[in-house]
mmCIF file of C-alpha atoms in Angstrom:
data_model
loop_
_atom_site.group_PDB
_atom_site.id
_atom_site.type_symbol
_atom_site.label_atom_id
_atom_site.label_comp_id
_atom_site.label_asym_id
_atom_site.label_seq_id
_atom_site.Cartn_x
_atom_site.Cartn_y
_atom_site.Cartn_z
ATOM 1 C CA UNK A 15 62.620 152.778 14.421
ATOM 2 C CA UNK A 16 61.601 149.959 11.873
ATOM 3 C CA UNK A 17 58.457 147.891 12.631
ATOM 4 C CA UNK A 18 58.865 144.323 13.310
ATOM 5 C CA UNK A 19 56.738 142.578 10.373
ATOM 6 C CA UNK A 20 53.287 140.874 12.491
ATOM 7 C CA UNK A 21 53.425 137.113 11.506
ATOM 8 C CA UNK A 22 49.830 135.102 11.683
ATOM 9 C CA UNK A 23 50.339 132.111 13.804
ATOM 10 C CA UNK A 24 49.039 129.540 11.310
ATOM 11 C CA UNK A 25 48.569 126.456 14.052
ATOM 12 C CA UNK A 26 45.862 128.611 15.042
ATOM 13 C CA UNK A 27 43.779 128.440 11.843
ATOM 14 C CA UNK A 28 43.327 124.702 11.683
ATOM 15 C CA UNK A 29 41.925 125.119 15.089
ATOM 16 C CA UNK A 30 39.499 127.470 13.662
ATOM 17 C CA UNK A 31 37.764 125.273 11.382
ATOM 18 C CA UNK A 32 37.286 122.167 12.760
ATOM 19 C CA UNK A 33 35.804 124.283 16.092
ATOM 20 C CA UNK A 34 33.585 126.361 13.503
ATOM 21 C CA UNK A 35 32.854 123.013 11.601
ATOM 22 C CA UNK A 36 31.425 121.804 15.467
ATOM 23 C CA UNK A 37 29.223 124.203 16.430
ATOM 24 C CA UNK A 38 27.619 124.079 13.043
ATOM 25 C CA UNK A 39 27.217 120.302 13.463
ATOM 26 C CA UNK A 40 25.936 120.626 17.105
ATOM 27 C CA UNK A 41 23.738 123.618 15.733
ATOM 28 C CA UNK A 42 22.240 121.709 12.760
ATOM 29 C CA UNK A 43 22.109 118.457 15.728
ATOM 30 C CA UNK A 44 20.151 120.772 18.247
ATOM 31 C CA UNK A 45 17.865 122.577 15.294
ATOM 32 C CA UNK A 46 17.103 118.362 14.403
ATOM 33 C CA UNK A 47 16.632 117.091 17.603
ATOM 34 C CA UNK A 48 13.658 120.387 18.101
ATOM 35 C CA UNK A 49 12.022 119.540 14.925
ATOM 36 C CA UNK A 50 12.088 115.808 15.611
ATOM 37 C CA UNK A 51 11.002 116.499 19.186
ATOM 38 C CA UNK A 52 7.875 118.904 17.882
ATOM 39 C CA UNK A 53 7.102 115.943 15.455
ATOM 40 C CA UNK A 54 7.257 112.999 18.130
ATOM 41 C CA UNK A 55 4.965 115.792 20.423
ATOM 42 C CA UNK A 56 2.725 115.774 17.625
ATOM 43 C CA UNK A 57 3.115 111.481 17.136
ATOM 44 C CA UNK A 58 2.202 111.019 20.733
ATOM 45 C CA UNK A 59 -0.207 112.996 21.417
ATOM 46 C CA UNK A 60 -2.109 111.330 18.492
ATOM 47 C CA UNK A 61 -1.386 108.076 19.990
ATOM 48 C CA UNK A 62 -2.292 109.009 23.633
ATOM 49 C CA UNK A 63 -5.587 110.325 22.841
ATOM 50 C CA UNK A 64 -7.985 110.319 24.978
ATOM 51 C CA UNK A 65 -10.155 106.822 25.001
ATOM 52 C CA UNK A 66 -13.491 108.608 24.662
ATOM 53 C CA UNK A 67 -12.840 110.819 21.361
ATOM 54 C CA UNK A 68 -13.915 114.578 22.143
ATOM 55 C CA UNK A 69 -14.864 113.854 18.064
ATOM 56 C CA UNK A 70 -17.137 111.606 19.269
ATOM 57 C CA UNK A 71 -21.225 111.714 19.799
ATOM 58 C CA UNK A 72 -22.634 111.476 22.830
ATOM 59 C CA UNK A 73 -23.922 108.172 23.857
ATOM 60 C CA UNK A 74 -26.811 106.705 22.244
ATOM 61 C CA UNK A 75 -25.628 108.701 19.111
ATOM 62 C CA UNK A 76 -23.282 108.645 16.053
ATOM 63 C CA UNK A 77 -21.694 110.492 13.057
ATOM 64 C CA UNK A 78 -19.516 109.703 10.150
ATOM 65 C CA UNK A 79 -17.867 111.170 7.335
ATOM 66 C CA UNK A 80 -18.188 114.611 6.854
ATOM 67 C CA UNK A 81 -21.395 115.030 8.519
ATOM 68 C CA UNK A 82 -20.894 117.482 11.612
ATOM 69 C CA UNK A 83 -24.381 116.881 13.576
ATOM 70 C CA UNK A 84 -25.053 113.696 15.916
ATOM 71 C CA UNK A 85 -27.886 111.250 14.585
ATOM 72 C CA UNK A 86 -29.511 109.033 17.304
ATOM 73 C CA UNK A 87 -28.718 105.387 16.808
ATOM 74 C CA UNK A 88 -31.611 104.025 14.210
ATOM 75 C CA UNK A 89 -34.054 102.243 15.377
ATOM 76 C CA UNK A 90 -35.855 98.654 14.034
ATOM 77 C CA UNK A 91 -38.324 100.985 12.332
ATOM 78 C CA UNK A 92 -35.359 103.066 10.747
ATOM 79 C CA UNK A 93 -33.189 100.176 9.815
ATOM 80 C CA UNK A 94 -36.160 98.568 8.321
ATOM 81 C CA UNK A 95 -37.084 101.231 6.058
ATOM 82 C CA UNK A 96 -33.993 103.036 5.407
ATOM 83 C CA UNK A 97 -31.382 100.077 5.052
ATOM 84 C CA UNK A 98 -30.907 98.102 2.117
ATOM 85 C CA UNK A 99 -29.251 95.766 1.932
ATOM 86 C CA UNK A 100 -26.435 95.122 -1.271
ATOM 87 C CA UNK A 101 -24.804 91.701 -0.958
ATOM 88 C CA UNK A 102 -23.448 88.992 1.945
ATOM 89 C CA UNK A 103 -19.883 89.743 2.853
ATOM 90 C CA UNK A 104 -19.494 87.040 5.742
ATOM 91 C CA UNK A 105 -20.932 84.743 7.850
ATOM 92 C CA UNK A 106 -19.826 83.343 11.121
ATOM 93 C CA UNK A 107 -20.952 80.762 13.899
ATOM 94 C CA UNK A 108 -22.875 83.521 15.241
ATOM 95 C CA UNK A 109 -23.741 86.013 12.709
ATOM 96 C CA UNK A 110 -23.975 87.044 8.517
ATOM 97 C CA UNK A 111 -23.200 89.986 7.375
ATOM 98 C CA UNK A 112 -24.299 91.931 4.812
ATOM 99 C CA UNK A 113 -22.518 95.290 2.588
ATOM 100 C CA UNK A 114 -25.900 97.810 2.966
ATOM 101 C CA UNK A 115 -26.538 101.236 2.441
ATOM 102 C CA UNK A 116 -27.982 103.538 4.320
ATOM 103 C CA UNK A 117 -28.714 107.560 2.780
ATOM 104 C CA UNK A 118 -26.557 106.933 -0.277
ATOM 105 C CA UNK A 119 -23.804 105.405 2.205
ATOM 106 C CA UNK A 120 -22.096 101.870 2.566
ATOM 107 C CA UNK A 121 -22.769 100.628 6.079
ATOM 108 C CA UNK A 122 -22.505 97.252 7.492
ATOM 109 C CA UNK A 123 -26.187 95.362 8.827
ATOM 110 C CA UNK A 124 -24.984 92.188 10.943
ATOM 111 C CA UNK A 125 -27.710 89.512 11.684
ATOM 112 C CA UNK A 126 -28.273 86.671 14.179
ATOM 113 C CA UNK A 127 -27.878 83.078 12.412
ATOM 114 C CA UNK A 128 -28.226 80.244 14.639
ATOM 115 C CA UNK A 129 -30.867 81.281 17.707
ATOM 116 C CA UNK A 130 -29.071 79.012 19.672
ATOM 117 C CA UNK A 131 -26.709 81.722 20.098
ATOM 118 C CA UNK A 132 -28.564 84.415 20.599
ATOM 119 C CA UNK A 133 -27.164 85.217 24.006
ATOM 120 C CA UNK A 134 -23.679 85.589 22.427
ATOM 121 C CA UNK A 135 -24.781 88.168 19.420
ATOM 122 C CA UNK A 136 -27.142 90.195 22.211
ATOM 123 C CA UNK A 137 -23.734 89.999 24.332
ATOM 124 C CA UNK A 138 -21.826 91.801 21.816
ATOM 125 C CA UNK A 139 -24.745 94.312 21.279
ATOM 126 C CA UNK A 140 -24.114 95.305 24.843
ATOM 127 C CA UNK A 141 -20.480 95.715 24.759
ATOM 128 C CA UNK A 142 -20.355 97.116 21.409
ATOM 129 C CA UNK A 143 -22.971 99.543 23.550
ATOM 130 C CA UNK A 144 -20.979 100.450 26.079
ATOM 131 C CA UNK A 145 -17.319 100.515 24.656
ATOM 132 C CA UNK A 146 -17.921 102.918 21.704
ATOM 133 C CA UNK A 147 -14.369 104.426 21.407
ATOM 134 C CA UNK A 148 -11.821 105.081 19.223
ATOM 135 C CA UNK A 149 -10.931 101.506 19.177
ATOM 136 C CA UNK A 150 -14.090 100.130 18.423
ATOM 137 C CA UNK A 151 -16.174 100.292 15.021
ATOM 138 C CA UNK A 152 -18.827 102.566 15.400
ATOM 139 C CA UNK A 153 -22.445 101.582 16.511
ATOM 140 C CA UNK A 154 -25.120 103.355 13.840
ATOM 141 C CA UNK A 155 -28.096 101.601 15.303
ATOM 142 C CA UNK A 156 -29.496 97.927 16.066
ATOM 143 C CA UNK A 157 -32.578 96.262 16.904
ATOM 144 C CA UNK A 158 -32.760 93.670 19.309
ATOM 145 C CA UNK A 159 -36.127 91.904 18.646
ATOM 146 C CA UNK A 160 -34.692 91.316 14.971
ATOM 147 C CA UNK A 161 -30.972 90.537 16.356
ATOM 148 C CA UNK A 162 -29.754 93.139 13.890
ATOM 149 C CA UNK A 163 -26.908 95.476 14.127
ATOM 150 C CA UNK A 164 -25.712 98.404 12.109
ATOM 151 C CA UNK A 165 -21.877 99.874 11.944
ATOM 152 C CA UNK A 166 -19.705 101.975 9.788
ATOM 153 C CA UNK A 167 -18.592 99.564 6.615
ATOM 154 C CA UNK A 168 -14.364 99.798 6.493
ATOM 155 C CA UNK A 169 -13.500 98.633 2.816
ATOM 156 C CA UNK A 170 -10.147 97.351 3.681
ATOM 157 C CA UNK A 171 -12.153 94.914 5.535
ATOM 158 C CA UNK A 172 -10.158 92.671 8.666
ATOM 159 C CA UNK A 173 -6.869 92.396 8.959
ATOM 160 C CA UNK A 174 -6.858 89.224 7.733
ATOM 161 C CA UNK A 175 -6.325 90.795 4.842
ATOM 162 C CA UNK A 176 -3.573 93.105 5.205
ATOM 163 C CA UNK A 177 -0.756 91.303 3.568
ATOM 164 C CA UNK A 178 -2.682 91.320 0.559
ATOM 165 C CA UNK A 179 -3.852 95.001 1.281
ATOM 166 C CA UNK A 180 -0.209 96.345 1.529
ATOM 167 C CA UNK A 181 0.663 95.173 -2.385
ATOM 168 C CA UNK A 182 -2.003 97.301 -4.147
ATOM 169 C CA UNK A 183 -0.140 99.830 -5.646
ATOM 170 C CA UNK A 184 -2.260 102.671 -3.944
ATOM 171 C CA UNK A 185 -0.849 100.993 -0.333
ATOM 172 C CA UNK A 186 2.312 99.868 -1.159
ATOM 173 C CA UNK A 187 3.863 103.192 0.277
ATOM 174 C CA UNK A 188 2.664 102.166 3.527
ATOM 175 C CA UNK A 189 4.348 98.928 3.630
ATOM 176 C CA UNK A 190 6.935 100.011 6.070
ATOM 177 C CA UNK A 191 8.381 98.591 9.025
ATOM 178 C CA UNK A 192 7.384 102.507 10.368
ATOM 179 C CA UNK A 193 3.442 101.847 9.662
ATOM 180 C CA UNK A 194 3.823 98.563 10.346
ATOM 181 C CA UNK A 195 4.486 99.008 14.203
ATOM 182 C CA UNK A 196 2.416 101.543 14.269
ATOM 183 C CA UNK A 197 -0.903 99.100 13.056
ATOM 184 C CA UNK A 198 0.731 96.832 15.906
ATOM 185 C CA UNK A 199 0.779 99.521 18.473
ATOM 186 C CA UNK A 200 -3.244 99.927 17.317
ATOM 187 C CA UNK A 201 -3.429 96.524 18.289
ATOM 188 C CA UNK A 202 -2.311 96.619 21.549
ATOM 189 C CA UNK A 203 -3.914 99.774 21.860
ATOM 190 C CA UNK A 204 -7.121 97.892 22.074
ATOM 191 C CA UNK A 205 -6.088 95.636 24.467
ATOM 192 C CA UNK A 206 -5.075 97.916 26.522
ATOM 193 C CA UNK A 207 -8.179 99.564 26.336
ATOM 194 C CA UNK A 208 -10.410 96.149 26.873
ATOM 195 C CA UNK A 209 -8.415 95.278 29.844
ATOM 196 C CA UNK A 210 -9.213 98.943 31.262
ATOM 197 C CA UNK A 211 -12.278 99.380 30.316
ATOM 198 C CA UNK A 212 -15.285 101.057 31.716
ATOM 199 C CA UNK A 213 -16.709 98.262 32.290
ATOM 200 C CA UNK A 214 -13.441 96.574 34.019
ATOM 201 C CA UNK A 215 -11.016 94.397 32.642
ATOM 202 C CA UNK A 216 -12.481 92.401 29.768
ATOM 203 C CA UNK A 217 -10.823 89.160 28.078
ATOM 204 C CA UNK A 218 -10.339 88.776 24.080
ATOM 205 C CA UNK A 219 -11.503 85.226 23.567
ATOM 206 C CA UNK A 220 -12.360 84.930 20.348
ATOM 207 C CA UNK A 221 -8.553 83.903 20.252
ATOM 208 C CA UNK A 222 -7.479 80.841 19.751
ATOM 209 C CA UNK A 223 -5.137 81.035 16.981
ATOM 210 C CA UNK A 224 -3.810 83.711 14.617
ATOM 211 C CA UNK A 225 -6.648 84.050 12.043
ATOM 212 C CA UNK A 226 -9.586 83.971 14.223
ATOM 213 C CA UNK A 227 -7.891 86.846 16.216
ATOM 214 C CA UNK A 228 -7.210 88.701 12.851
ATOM 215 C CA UNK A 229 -10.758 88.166 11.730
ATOM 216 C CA UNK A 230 -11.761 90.318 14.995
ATOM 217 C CA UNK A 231 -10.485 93.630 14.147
ATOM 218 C CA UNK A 232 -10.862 95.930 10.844
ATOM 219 C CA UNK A 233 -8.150 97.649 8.989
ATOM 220 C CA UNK A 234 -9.617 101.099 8.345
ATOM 221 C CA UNK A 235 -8.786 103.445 5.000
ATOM 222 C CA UNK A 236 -6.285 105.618 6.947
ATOM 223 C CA UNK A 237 -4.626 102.430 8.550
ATOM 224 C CA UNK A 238 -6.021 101.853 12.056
ATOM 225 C CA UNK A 239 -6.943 99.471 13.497
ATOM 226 C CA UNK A 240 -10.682 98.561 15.361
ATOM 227 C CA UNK A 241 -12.079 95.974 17.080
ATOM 228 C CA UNK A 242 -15.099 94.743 15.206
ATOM 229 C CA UNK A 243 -16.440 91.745 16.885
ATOM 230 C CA UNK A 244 -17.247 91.541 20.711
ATOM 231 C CA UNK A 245 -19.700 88.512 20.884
ATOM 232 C CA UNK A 246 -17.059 87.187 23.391
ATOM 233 C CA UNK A 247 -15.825 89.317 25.782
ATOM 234 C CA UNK A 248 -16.279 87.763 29.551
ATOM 235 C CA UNK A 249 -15.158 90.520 32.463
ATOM 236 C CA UNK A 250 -12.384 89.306 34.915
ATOM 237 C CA UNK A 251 -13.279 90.917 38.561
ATOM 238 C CA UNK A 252 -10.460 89.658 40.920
ATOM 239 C CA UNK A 253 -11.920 91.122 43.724
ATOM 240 C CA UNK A 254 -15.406 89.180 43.312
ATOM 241 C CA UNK A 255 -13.040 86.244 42.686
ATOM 242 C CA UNK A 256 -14.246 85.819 39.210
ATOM 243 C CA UNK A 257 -11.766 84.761 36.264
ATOM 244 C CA UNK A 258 -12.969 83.253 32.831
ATOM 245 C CA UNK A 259 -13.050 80.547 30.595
ATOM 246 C CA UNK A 260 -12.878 80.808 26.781
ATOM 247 C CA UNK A 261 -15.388 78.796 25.841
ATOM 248 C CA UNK A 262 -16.217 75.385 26.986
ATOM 249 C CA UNK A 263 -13.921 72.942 24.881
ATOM 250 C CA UNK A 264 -10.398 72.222 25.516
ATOM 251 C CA UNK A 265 -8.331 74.801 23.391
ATOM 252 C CA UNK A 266 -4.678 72.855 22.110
ATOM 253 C CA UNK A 267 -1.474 74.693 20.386
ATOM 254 C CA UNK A 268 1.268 76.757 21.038
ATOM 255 C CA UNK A 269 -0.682 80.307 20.209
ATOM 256 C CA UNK A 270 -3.026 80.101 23.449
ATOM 257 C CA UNK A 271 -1.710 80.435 26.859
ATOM 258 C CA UNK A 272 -0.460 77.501 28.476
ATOM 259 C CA UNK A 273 -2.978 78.242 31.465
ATOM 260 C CA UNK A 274 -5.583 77.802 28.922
ATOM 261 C CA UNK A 275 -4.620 74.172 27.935
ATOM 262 C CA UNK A 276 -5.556 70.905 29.816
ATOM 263 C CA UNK A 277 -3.243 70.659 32.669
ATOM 264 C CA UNK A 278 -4.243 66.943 33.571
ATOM 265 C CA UNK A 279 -2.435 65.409 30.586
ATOM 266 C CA UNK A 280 -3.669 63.210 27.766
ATOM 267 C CA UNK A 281 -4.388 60.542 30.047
ATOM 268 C CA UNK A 282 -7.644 62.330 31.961
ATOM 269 C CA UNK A 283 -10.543 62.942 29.463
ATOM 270 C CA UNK A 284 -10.970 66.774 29.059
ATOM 271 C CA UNK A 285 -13.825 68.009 31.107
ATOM 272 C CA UNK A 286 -14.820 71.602 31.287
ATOM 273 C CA UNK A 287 -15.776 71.547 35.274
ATOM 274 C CA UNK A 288 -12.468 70.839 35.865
ATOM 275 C CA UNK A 289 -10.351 73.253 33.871
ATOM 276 C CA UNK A 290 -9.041 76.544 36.340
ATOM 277 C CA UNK A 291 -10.353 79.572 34.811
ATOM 278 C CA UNK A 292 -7.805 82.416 34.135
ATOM 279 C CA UNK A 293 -7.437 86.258 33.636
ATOM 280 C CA UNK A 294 -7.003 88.601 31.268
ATOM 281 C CA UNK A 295 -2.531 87.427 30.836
ATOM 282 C CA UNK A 296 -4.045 85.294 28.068
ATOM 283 C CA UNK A 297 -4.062 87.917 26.247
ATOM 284 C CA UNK A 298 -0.535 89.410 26.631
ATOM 285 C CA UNK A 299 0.743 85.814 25.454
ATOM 286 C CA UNK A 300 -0.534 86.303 22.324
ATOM 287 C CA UNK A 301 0.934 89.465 21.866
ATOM 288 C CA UNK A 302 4.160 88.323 19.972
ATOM 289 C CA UNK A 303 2.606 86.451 17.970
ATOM 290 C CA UNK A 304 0.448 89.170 16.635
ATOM 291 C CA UNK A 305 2.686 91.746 16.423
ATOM 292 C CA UNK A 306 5.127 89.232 14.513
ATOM 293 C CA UNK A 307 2.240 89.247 11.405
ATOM 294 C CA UNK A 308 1.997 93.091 11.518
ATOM 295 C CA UNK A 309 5.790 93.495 11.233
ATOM 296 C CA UNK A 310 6.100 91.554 7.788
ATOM 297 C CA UNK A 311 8.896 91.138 6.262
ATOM 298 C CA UNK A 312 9.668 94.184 5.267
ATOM 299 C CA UNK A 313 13.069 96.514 5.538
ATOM 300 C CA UNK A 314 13.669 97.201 8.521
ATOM 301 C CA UNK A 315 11.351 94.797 10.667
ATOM 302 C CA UNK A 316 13.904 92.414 12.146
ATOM 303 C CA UNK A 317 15.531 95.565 13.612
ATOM 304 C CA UNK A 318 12.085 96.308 15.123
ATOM 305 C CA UNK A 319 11.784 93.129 16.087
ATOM 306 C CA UNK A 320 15.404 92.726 17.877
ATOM 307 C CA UNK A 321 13.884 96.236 20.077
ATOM 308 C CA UNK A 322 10.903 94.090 20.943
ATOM 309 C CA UNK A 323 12.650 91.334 21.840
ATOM 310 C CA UNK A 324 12.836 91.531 25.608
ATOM 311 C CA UNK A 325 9.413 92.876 26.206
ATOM 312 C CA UNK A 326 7.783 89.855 23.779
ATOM 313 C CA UNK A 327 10.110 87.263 25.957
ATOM 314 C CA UNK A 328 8.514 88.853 29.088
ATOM 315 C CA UNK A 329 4.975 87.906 27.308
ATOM 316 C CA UNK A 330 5.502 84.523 26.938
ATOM 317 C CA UNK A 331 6.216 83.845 30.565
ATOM 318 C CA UNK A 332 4.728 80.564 31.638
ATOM 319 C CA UNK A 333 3.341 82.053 35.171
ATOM 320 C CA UNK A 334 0.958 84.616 34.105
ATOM 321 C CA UNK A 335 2.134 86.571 36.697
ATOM 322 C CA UNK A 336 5.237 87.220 35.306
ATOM 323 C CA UNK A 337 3.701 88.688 31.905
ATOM 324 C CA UNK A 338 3.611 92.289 31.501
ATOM 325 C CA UNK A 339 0.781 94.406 31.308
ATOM 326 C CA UNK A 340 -0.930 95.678 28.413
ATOM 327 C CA UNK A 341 0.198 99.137 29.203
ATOM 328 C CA UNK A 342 3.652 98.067 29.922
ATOM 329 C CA UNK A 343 3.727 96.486 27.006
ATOM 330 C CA UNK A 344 2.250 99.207 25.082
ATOM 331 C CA UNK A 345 4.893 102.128 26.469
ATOM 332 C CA UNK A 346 7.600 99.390 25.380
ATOM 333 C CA UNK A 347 6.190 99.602 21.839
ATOM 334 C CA UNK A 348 6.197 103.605 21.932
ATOM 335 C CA UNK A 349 9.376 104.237 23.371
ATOM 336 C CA UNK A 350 10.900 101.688 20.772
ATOM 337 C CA UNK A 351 8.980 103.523 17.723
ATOM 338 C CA UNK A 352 10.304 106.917 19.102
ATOM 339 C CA UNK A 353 14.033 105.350 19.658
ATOM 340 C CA UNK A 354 13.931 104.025 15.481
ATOM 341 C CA UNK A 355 12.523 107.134 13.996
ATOM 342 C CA UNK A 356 15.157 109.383 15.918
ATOM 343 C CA UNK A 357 17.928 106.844 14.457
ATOM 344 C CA UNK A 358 16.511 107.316 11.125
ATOM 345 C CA UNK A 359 16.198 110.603 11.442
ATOM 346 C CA UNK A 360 19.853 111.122 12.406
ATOM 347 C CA UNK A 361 21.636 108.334 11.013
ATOM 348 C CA UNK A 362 25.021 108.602 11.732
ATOM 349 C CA UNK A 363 25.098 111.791 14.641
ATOM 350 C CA UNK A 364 26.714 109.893 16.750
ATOM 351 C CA UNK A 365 29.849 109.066 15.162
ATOM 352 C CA UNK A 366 30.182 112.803 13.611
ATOM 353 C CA UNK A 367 30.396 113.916 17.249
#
């Protein structure tokens, strides 16, 4: 009996491929997603770390570089004989500062200029005490009958001079919208952490426009950021009743809060008896326009910036109320980082699938 000849159906083949040519694609999608997911793991965690560094000494002590043992926090005696000091590298209403070294290393010896003030720079002493974090530049030692203070030197200096910083050919790789938001996340980072501290919620009021709050926090060598200078840092306790006043003249201009400005109009002299105090929202207000100088102008940053713009809308509320919290506004900034470096990651998944 002759065999019928077995014909392939060929409608089935191009079937075939295009379902092969899918579960390589979801494959190669799934493999991506696990490598970007062990890599954001790895991003988080470094960003949620703990606020007192396990790399950290105990208190009263400190340790930098590559050293591995604690030192206790010199002395007058120690800072007197073992400091020297190189050249002036600022002065401010409060304080001068001086590049020093200390043991064949660059440190940073901060003195008391105008005695008047003395209660401000022995403030700062105190918080600088007491807050010694990851987000704060590290305390080496101090002497308060002198009104000296010692800390780690940062070369890159504040961030006032990051711009600049960024277009040295050794930085100019990290002039990316990517590093970018993460120096801004840094930033609010700290204020976070100042408006949960250990001590309670603490104000930022050396703030009244963008360079002064620039001139506040250091830009260290593997791009973080620190807070540097805590002369003014009053403590809001709502449950004493107690807000705060930054300072005790009548702050003007669009980058302070509005609760900040004279409310009585131009016509009724300012007086400082009669301004309200406020809380710690001041400092949410200025968020946007902080974060708006670490974003640059750089590829990709008005894409950022479109992500951000709900949350920074929220921050300029006029009822303080209203305004996010630091922590609400720092999860914003996360989840949006996490969001852009999947989409770079995968450009162009979603219309494969």
């Amino acid at each position: 009996m002759e065999k019928k000849p077995h014909f392939v159906r060929r409608e089935f083949l191009p079937r075939e491929v295009p379902s092969m040519s899918l579960a390589l694609l979801l494959a190669a999608v799934l493999l991506l997603n696990a490598l970007l997911y062990l890599y954001l793991n790895k991003f988080s965690s470094s960003l949620g770390r703990v606020e007192t560094d396990p790399g950290l000494c105990p208190f009263g002590h400190f340790k930098f570089g590559a050293v591995k043992n604690c030192s206790p926090w010199l002395s007058c005696e120690a800072i007197n004989s073992e400091v020297r000091k190189l050249k002036c590298v600022g002065e401010g209403a409060v304080k001068k500062v001086f590049l020093s070294e200390w043991k064949e290393k660059k440190v940073v010896l901060s003195q008391l200029t105008n005695s008047e003030l003395k209660e401000d720079f022995l403030h700062g002493l105190k918080m600088l005490k007491a807050l010694q974090s990851k987000h704060v530049v590290r305390l080496l030692g101090y002497c308060e009958q002198q009104f000296t203070i010692l800390t780690e030197y940062h070369p890159l200096g504040s961030l006032r001079g990051l711009n600049e910083t960024l277009h040295i050919p050794k930085y100019k790789g990290m002039n990316t919208w990517h590093r970018r938001l993460m120096l801004a996340i840094d930033y609010v980072s700290v204020i976070r952490y100042l408006h949960s501290s250990p001590l309670g919620t603490l104000v930022m009021c050396d703030s009244n426009d963008l360079d002064k709050v620039l001139s506040q926090y250091l830009l260290t060598s593997d791009f973080h950021v620190l807070v540097n200078d805590l002369d003014a840092l009053p403590l809001v306790n709502r449950s004493a009743g107690r807000l705060v006043k930054c300072g005790h003249r009548e702050l003007r201009g669009e980058f302070v809060a509005p609760e900040q400005r004279w409310p009585y109009g131009e016509d009724v002299p300012f007086e400082d008896d009669l301004m309200p105090p406020y809380d710690e929202k001041t400092d949410i207000w200025k968020i946007p326009d902080v974060s708006n100088f670490f974003l640059g102008h750089v590829e990709g940053s008005d894409i950022v910036r479109l992500h951000l713009f709900d949350i920074h809308a929220a921050c300029k509320k006029k009822d303080p109320a209203e305004r996010p919290s630091a922590q609400e506004v720092l999860d914003t900034y996360r989840k949006v980082l996490t969001l852009l470096i999947r989409e770079a990651a995968m450009p162009g998944t979603r219309e494969m699938l």
